[in-house]
């Protein structure tokens, strides 16, 4: 059976084309595996010597793992989680029953198609709702100060200051301060920074997290007399004397500051598989999917009831394009369902501005054999061939039901082989968690 599938994959380059390609172009299916022209020899079990060598290697790896300091990503996440547990336990008592249900992991929530938009925190691995995302990130970064105060302060600077140009200017100025100390350690003037300095106030002091950074890298605040203006005194950041023996650390801090990026929570796809259902085209979405307030959502619902009247009016092309642009900006996320030929429904959450290629990859990852060619049809049977288009450009927001169709020639070849086929081409682990769509 495996050999037969390999032959089918080899023929795909000539029989099929990916979405948006002509038949003469190369197929977008993965490269074929080398064909086995000679029957493989039976596998021999490992020799006694090989088994002994493997056991020794495994023993060495285990010893190394025990000796290694707990600096791995998992250890960091565990440490941050510990810092957050006390706060979470205290706040849980104040949650309403509805909020407690939303705080549960997805597999413990009440069965429903979707209850909101959720994100995965890169520091803790926790899944949090959209409206709690920034608060959770702040708490996670604050907890991370116990692990690495310098890295945590840099996260604050890059993550919570929205004006990227201002961040860039401030970071470059701070890097210059550290560079001067590193290059001229004997110059005392570079070891202190006047807080009321105009450049410091305009470029640096306005940034969130900046003062935590200076404290973390070895500065302390001191009130010093202003040269030539005694007895006038002003506040300064003064580098601790011990840091002059750790100049390489200052250089590393500067590089971290310049190279870091904002900490972004990853969208949780909330992958679900549903049994065949007549309710597949019915969507009830929470407000998380809109870039609107509650009042604006109500107004939009009222406007939808007037859509029939507007459709009958004569409108210029410019008017239509203006309305389309407005519609595109209205939604932040979209809930998409893909119905397979056997009736199963695959569901996921996406950013409204993500491209169709993301959806094609999402579907392939759910298949037993990701090389099987398929097409996706949008509402009305329209073929979605341009994978570079965004969902909001295709009218697939804030929700849509799509249909998957297999390549007819390939499926005919598989059927003609007469081999026993699985009941579904979806992965067994997905089928084991299939739900009923309410």
Short mmCIF file of C-alpha atoms in Angstrom, two decimals, residues 13 97 105 123 141 150 152 188 192 207 229 236 283 286 292 302 308 317 334 373 391 400 424:
data_model
loop_
_atom_site.label_atom_id
_atom_site.label_comp_id
_atom_site.label_asym_id
_atom_site.label_seq_id
_atom_site.Cartn_x
_atom_site.Cartn_y
_atom_site.Cartn_z
CA UNK A 13 3.75 16.45 -10.93
CA UNK A 97 -19.34 31.79 37.02
CA UNK A 105 -8.76 25.11 29.21
CA UNK A 123 6.55 33.29 28.39
CA UNK A 141 7.03 40.07 32.17
CA UNK A 150 17.67 42.98 32.21
CA UNK A 152 12.45 41.66 31.39
CA UNK A 188 34.03 59.54 34.67
CA UNK A 192 26.60 59.45 35.00
CA UNK A 207 9.51 55.27 27.33
CA UNK A 229 26.12 75.96 39.82
CA UNK A 236 21.61 61.60 38.04
CA UNK A 283 -22.23 31.30 13.21
CA UNK A 286 -18.58 37.02 20.34
CA UNK A 292 -15.67 47.68 17.34
CA UNK A 302 -28.99 47.29 12.46
CA UNK A 308 -31.30 44.79 0.94
CA UNK A 317 -17.69 52.11 -8.28
CA UNK A 334 -12.40 35.43 11.45
CA UNK A 373 -3.92 17.76 -3.52
CA UNK A 391 -9.24 36.68 4.26
CA UNK A 400 -17.28 31.60 6.48
CA UNK A 424 -11.62 9.40 6.75
#
